[in-house]
Structures are given as C-alpha cells and as structure tokens.
C-alpha cells in the first residue's frame, strides 16, 4: 500500500507512482533511458508538467531541439492539456536551449573539458536565477557522442559534476539518454546506470506484428519499487501505465 507522506517526490504520471511504494526522495538524479521514439522526451516533459500544475517550478534544458519545436511537439502529443502555454507564460515551466555544438566550437574546437565546464556553468546560472524544484535535461546522448572515445572520461566526470550540483541544490532531475538496445533481452548496462540515483528503462519491443511500449524501474535509490515490466501508452492526456503492481 502507498503511504506517501508528502515529503517525497511524485512523478504524477498515471499508474507510475503506485510502482513506488513510498514515493521517491527529493534530490534524486534519474536517468530515463530508451530506444529512439519510445517516449523519453514526452515522459520527462509530463513529469515537469504534472509538478508544475501543483505549483512546483520546472526547468527544461534542451541540447538537441529548439524551444519552439519542443513546445509544438509536446502540445501536439498532449493535445488534451490546454494549459501548457499558460504554465510557460506564468513562468512555472521554463524551457531553454543550450547549443552544445556552439559551445564546442567556441571552446577552440577540441577542448572538451572547457565545453562541458561552460555547459555546467550555464546550467548553474539558470538554477540560481529560476530556482526550479525539478529539472529535465534532454538529452545527454549528443554530449556523449561529441565526447567520443578519447574524451569519454571528461564526459563521465562532467555528468558526475552536473548531478552533484543538482543534488546539492536539492533538485530532482531527469536526464534522457538513447539506448541502442530496444528490448530488454538486448539491454547493455551503461556506466551511466551506476552514477545516477534512479534508472527508468523504456523499451519498444516487438509483440507479434507491432511494437509495444514497456517500461521498467531498474533502480531508485531510497525507494522500494515494483519489479514489473509494465506496458504503457502515450495518449492525448499523457502517459498511462497499463499494468503494474504495488512494490
Ligand atoms: N501526437 C502524438 N500522438 C500520439 N503519440 C505521439 C504523438 N507524438 C508522439 N507520439 C508518440 O511518442 C513517441 C515519441 O516520443 P518522444 O519524442 O518523447 O520519444 P523519444 O524517446 O524522446 O525519441 P527520440 O529518441 O527521438 O528523442 C512517438 O514515437 C509516438 O509513439
Ligand atoms: Mg527525445
């Protein structure tokens, strides 16, 4: 049975919070990993949206998409939610883009360390001025891609610096990342899975003749969670977890 005492972070996604027996501690840094098109960005947005409705400010940092395109996409996908513009207008949701490639080229072409440092500094400035309760970073895949093999340690260190920073501000944050494996059987454990407090895996497996979306909570530090592989659908109202069990 759920006994959330109000001091725990709630995702607000239909059917998801009951997969955690007592919510999640605030300040957790959570990875939303999955194959292309399985709904990572929309899920991260919905968490921010559900919390914003309750008055908790959310900051969304885009690395790969323009702000206008992002807003068009989420409004199109969640067409029953007609208060998205209002939440943005009222500054309960703030969406910014940080141009990674620009930072990369500005930092003299190859200086990965400076590139990542600039990005982390910019995020800290935004946090200080906007004071969000939750943050989404969509996605860290491009960072990893431009770091390439020879700079992978700089990438890992920078992600660690970033999650420590967010944790110290007691911000609950969600980072999306592409995972090349689309089904559970092919799941490859990434080093990122170890440094984050939580990992939610989204799968787009093939069921007979069509893809079916399922998700799994791999871990959430400080929370008992369901071990079920739960089906989900994305509707105009948001995500709906179709099958789950209480942790
Ligand atoms: N208007 C819509 N109505 C219903 N479902 C939608 C709509 N728009 C998107 N979707 C669903 O959401 C999925 C895309 O969601 P999203 O962009 O969050 O995925 P993603 O995992 O972030 O993808 P990417 O790897 O490209 O970043 C689509 O594959 C589709 O199934
Ligand atoms: Mg995405």
Tab-separated table of C-alpha atoms and ligand atoms in Angstrom:
chain	number	residue	atom	x	y	z
A	1	UNK	CA	0.000	0.000	0.000
A	2	UNK	CA	1.166	3.514	-0.742
A	3	UNK	CA	1.910	5.681	2.239
A	4	UNK	CA	3.342	8.768	0.658
A	5	UNK	CA	3.672	11.312	3.438
A	6	UNK	CA	4.006	14.319	1.164
A	7	UNK	CA	7.747	14.621	1.711
A	8	UNK	CA	8.567	12.565	-1.344
A	9	UNK	CA	8.736	13.478	-4.992
A	10	UNK	CA	5.722	12.451	-7.039
A	11	UNK	CA	6.001	11.814	-10.756
A	12	UNK	CA	2.308	12.457	-11.381
A	13	UNK	CA	2.195	10.052	-14.316
A	14	UNK	CA	-0.917	7.870	-14.332
A	15	UNK	CA	-0.071	4.480	-12.820
A	16	UNK	CA	3.600	5.285	-12.225
A	17	UNK	CA	3.651	6.494	-8.622
A	18	UNK	CA	1.978	3.300	-7.460
A	19	UNK	CA	5.037	1.445	-8.780
A	20	UNK	CA	6.913	3.100	-5.896
A	21	UNK	CA	5.645	2.033	-2.508
A	22	UNK	CA	6.524	5.286	-0.778
A	23	UNK	CA	7.446	7.796	-3.480
A	24	UNK	CA	10.991	8.866	-4.257
A	25	UNK	CA	13.311	11.066	-2.158
A	26	UNK	CA	13.696	14.655	-3.373
A	27	UNK	CA	17.043	15.444	-4.949
A	28	UNK	CA	17.345	12.139	-6.791
A	29	UNK	CA	19.009	12.230	-10.209
A	30	UNK	CA	17.141	9.929	-12.565
A	31	UNK	CA	18.065	8.617	-15.984
A	32	UNK	CA	15.265	7.935	-18.470
A	33	UNK	CA	16.871	5.600	-20.983
A	34	UNK	CA	15.371	4.015	-24.056
A	35	UNK	CA	15.468	3.459	-27.759
A	36	UNK	CA	14.624	6.212	-30.285
A	37	UNK	CA	10.975	7.230	-30.296
A	38	UNK	CA	9.866	5.353	-27.206
A	39	UNK	CA	8.762	8.493	-25.389
A	40	UNK	CA	11.717	9.637	-23.270
A	41	UNK	CA	11.231	13.330	-24.017
A	42	UNK	CA	7.453	13.217	-23.560
A	43	UNK	CA	7.752	11.326	-20.284
A	44	UNK	CA	10.310	13.817	-18.935
A	45	UNK	CA	8.044	16.679	-20.005
A	46	UNK	CA	4.997	15.116	-18.360
A	47	UNK	CA	6.819	14.827	-15.031
A	48	UNK	CA	7.652	18.550	-15.216
A	49	UNK	CA	4.084	19.354	-16.320
A	50	UNK	CA	2.374	17.367	-13.535
A	51	UNK	CA	4.594	19.016	-10.933
A	52	UNK	CA	4.089	22.470	-12.462
A	53	UNK	CA	0.297	22.098	-12.128
A	54	UNK	CA	0.892	21.668	-8.386
A	55	UNK	CA	2.917	24.904	-8.382
A	56	UNK	CA	6.416	23.394	-8.454
A	57	UNK	CA	8.597	25.234	-10.976
A	58	UNK	CA	10.321	23.079	-13.557
A	59	UNK	CA	13.243	23.877	-15.836
A	60	UNK	CA	13.700	22.018	-19.113
A	61	UNK	CA	17.124	22.191	-20.752
A	62	UNK	CA	17.252	21.137	-24.377
A	63	UNK	CA	20.510	20.129	-26.002
A	64	UNK	CA	19.141	18.865	-29.286
A	65	UNK	CA	15.954	20.719	-30.069
A	66	UNK	CA	14.780	24.298	-30.487
A	67	UNK	CA	12.452	25.566	-27.759
A	68	UNK	CA	9.640	26.361	-30.254
A	69	UNK	CA	9.861	22.887	-31.831
A	70	UNK	CA	9.807	21.247	-28.415
A	71	UNK	CA	6.693	23.186	-27.347
A	72	UNK	CA	4.947	22.364	-30.651
A	73	UNK	CA	5.753	18.660	-30.190
A	74	UNK	CA	4.540	18.348	-26.609
A	75	UNK	CA	1.365	20.337	-27.324
A	76	UNK	CA	0.698	18.135	-30.333
A	77	UNK	CA	1.272	14.906	-28.394
A	78	UNK	CA	-0.637	16.017	-25.266
A	79	UNK	CA	-3.399	17.870	-27.098
A	80	UNK	CA	-5.916	17.465	-24.240
A	81	UNK	CA	-3.694	19.550	-21.951
A	82	UNK	CA	-4.636	23.111	-22.846
A	83	UNK	CA	-2.727	24.810	-20.027
A	84	UNK	CA	0.810	24.182	-21.294
A	85	UNK	CA	1.212	27.689	-22.787
A	86	UNK	CA	-0.177	29.245	-19.628
A	87	UNK	CA	2.299	27.413	-17.386
A	88	UNK	CA	5.131	28.636	-19.615
A	89	UNK	CA	3.729	32.197	-19.707
A	90	UNK	CA	3.378	32.199	-15.900
A	91	UNK	CA	6.994	31.005	-15.615
A	92	UNK	CA	6.112	27.803	-13.772
A	93	UNK	CA	7.745	25.946	-16.636
A	94	UNK	CA	10.872	27.391	-18.219
A	95	UNK	CA	12.374	25.864	-21.343
A	96	UNK	CA	15.815	26.810	-22.628
A	97	UNK	CA	18.153	25.508	-25.275
A	98	UNK	CA	21.896	25.214	-24.764
A	99	UNK	CA	23.676	24.905	-28.070
A	100	UNK	CA	26.254	22.186	-27.456
A	101	UNK	CA	27.870	22.498	-30.854
A	102	UNK	CA	28.286	26.263	-30.408
A	103	UNK	CA	29.890	25.713	-27.003
A	104	UNK	CA	32.079	23.061	-28.546
A	105	UNK	CA	33.337	25.250	-31.385
A	106	UNK	CA	33.728	28.286	-29.113
A	107	UNK	CA	35.992	26.202	-26.890
A	108	UNK	CA	38.644	26.122	-29.585
A	109	UNK	CA	37.428	23.083	-31.414
A	110	UNK	CA	38.635	20.273	-29.281
A	111	UNK	CA	38.758	21.362	-25.692
A	112	UNK	CA	36.117	19.036	-24.297
A	113	UNK	CA	36.785	19.982	-20.705
A	114	UNK	CA	36.081	23.672	-21.365
A	115	UNK	CA	32.981	22.800	-23.395
A	116	UNK	CA	31.489	20.765	-20.572
A	117	UNK	CA	32.545	23.336	-17.969
A	118	UNK	CA	30.754	26.100	-19.889
A	119	UNK	CA	27.616	23.991	-20.124
A	120	UNK	CA	27.630	23.118	-16.407
A	121	UNK	CA	28.236	26.805	-15.510
A	122	UNK	CA	25.331	27.899	-17.693
A	123	UNK	CA	23.034	25.348	-16.023
A	124	UNK	CA	24.071	26.585	-12.573
A	125	UNK	CA	23.286	30.203	-13.575
A	126	UNK	CA	19.801	29.137	-14.703
A	127	UNK	CA	19.218	27.228	-11.477
A	128	UNK	CA	20.237	30.210	-9.358
A	129	UNK	CA	18.000	32.618	-11.244
A	130	UNK	CA	14.950	30.371	-11.805
A	131	UNK	CA	15.107	28.257	-8.640
A	132	UNK	CA	13.368	25.160	-10.026
A	133	UNK	CA	12.149	22.192	-7.969
A	134	UNK	CA	12.753	19.818	-10.850
A	135	UNK	CA	14.919	19.854	-13.942
A	136	UNK	CA	14.911	17.909	-17.192
A	137	UNK	CA	17.953	17.586	-19.410
A	138	UNK	CA	17.008	16.294	-22.868
A	139	UNK	CA	19.209	14.591	-23.859
A	140	UNK	CA	22.763	13.740	-22.827
A	141	UNK	CA	23.269	11.472	-25.856
A	142	UNK	CA	24.779	14.224	-28.012
A	143	UNK	CA	27.229	15.143	-25.221
A	144	UNK	CA	28.382	11.558	-25.132
A	145	UNK	CA	28.558	11.426	-28.902
A	146	UNK	CA	30.749	14.528	-29.288
A	147	UNK	CA	32.965	13.424	-26.404
A	148	UNK	CA	33.795	10.302	-28.457
A	149	UNK	CA	36.059	7.601	-27.073
A	150	UNK	CA	39.121	9.690	-26.284
A	151	UNK	CA	37.132	12.123	-24.125
A	152	UNK	CA	34.762	9.679	-22.505
A	153	UNK	CA	36.306	10.248	-19.069
A	154	UNK	CA	35.733	14.008	-19.398
A	155	UNK	CA	32.103	13.269	-20.290
A	156	UNK	CA	31.639	10.973	-17.297
A	157	UNK	CA	33.308	13.414	-14.949
A	158	UNK	CA	31.154	16.274	-16.256
A	159	UNK	CA	27.931	14.281	-15.848
A	160	UNK	CA	29.044	13.464	-12.316
A	161	UNK	CA	29.766	17.156	-11.597
A	162	UNK	CA	26.348	18.069	-13.005
A	163	UNK	CA	24.381	15.532	-10.972
A	164	UNK	CA	26.294	16.501	-7.822
A	165	UNK	CA	25.464	20.164	-8.474
A	166	UNK	CA	21.746	19.426	-8.944
A	167	UNK	CA	21.723	17.174	-5.904
A	168	UNK	CA	23.330	19.894	-3.774
A	169	UNK	CA	20.540	22.299	-4.770
A	170	UNK	CA	18.076	19.532	-3.762
A	171	UNK	CA	16.711	19.491	-7.279
A	172	UNK	CA	15.065	16.330	-8.564
A	173	UNK	CA	16.340	15.904	-12.101
A	174	UNK	CA	15.620	13.712	-15.094
A	175	UNK	CA	18.176	13.097	-17.821
A	176	UNK	CA	17.170	11.367	-21.034
A	177	UNK	CA	19.596	9.177	-22.942
A	178	UNK	CA	19.351	6.976	-26.017
A	179	UNK	CA	19.939	3.329	-25.522
A	180	UNK	CA	20.747	1.361	-28.629
A	181	UNK	CA	19.066	-1.816	-27.367
A	182	UNK	CA	15.312	-1.696	-27.895
A	183	UNK	CA	14.274	-4.770	-25.998
A	184	UNK	CA	15.052	-5.989	-22.525
A	185	UNK	CA	16.918	-9.035	-23.804
A	186	UNK	CA	19.419	-6.793	-25.569
A	187	UNK	CA	19.895	-4.418	-22.634
A	188	UNK	CA	23.518	-3.381	-22.223
A	189	UNK	CA	24.461	-1.835	-18.901
A	190	UNK	CA	25.970	1.608	-19.431
A	191	UNK	CA	28.352	3.264	-16.943
A	192	UNK	CA	25.681	5.992	-16.533
A	193	UNK	CA	23.382	3.455	-14.878
A	194	UNK	CA	25.719	3.330	-11.896
A	195	UNK	CA	26.208	7.026	-11.191
A	196	UNK	CA	22.524	8.014	-11.279
A	197	UNK	CA	20.201	7.556	-8.285
A	198	UNK	CA	17.489	6.151	-10.479
A	199	UNK	CA	17.180	4.478	-13.871
A	200	UNK	CA	13.898	4.076	-15.740
A	201	UNK	CA	14.158	1.953	-18.873
A	202	UNK	CA	11.728	2.378	-21.743
A	203	UNK	CA	11.532	-0.437	-24.286
A	204	UNK	CA	9.915	-0.646	-27.686
A	205	UNK	CA	9.796	-4.398	-28.187
A	206	UNK	CA	8.004	-6.204	-30.975
A	207	UNK	CA	4.831	-8.022	-29.967
A	208	UNK	CA	3.587	-10.194	-32.853
A	209	UNK	CA	3.080	-7.596	-35.600
A	210	UNK	CA	3.561	-4.292	-33.800
A	211	UNK	CA	5.826	-2.552	-31.360
A	212	UNK	CA	4.683	-2.413	-27.817
A	213	UNK	CA	5.986	0.076	-25.294
A	214	UNK	CA	7.011	-1.263	-21.902
A	215	UNK	CA	8.940	0.239	-19.034
A	216	UNK	CA	10.868	-0.959	-16.058
A	217	UNK	CA	12.293	0.741	-12.998
A	218	UNK	CA	15.858	-0.596	-12.823
A	219	UNK	CA	16.604	1.280	-9.633
A	220	UNK	CA	15.501	4.188	-7.482
A	221	UNK	CA	17.767	4.906	-4.530
A	222	UNK	CA	15.879	5.293	-1.284
A	223	UNK	CA	12.655	3.770	-2.593
A	224	UNK	CA	11.067	0.354	-2.797
A	225	UNK	CA	9.813	-0.124	-6.318
A	226	UNK	CA	7.924	-2.532	-8.493
A	227	UNK	CA	9.993	-5.055	-10.427
A	228	UNK	CA	7.268	-5.423	-13.046
A	229	UNK	CA	7.785	-4.784	-16.732
A	230	UNK	CA	4.764	-2.541	-17.277
A	231	UNK	CA	3.089	-1.687	-20.575
A	232	UNK	CA	2.378	1.950	-21.309
A	233	UNK	CA	0.606	4.012	-23.911
A	234	UNK	CA	1.020	7.658	-24.834
A	235	UNK	CA	-2.321	9.413	-25.207
A	236	UNK	CA	-3.502	13.000	-25.684
A	237	UNK	CA	-3.845	13.209	-21.884
A	238	UNK	CA	-0.351	11.915	-21.189
A	239	UNK	CA	1.258	8.601	-20.331
A	240	UNK	CA	-0.788	5.756	-18.981
A	241	UNK	CA	0.882	2.779	-17.312
A	242	UNK	CA	-1.417	-0.109	-18.139
A	243	UNK	CA	-0.149	-2.909	-15.976
A	244	UNK	CA	1.758	-2.594	-12.760
A	245	UNK	CA	1.907	-3.933	-9.282
A	246	UNK	CA	2.401	-2.230	-5.980
A	247	UNK	CA	6.017	-2.502	-4.857
B	1	LIG	N1	0.742	13.464	-31.277
B	1	LIG	C1	1.020	12.263	-30.813
B	1	LIG	N2	0.042	11.404	-30.503
B	1	LIG	C2	0.316	10.172	-30.038
B	1	LIG	N3	1.552	9.717	-29.824
B	1	LIG	C3	2.546	10.540	-30.098
B	1	LIG	C4	2.353	11.847	-30.612
B	1	LIG	N4	3.535	12.417	-30.774
B	1	LIG	C5	4.433	11.489	-30.396
B	1	LIG	N5	3.838	10.373	-30.014
B	1	LIG	C6	4.475	9.113	-29.572
B	1	LIG	O1	5.602	9.458	-28.823
B	1	LIG	C7	6.767	8.918	-29.422
B	1	LIG	C8	7.885	9.951	-29.457
B	1	LIG	O2	8.047	10.426	-28.164
B	1	LIG	P1	9.397	11.157	-27.761
B	1	LIG	O3	9.744	12.207	-28.733
B	1	LIG	O4	9.232	11.515	-26.333
B	1	LIG	O5	10.402	9.927	-27.887
B	1	LIG	P2	11.953	9.942	-27.580
B	1	LIG	O6	12.232	8.611	-26.941
B	1	LIG	O7	12.340	11.142	-26.845
B	1	LIG	O8	12.555	9.953	-29.046
B	1	LIG	P3	13.996	10.435	-29.563
B	1	LIG	O9	14.856	9.238	-29.449
B	1	LIG	O10	13.731	10.831	-30.962
B	1	LIG	O11	14.442	11.564	-28.711
B	1	LIG	C9	6.397	8.596	-30.834
B	1	LIG	O12	7.165	7.505	-31.283
B	1	LIG	C10	4.941	8.280	-30.729
B	1	LIG	O13	4.754	6.927	-30.400
B	2	LIG	MG1	13.642	12.707	-27.304
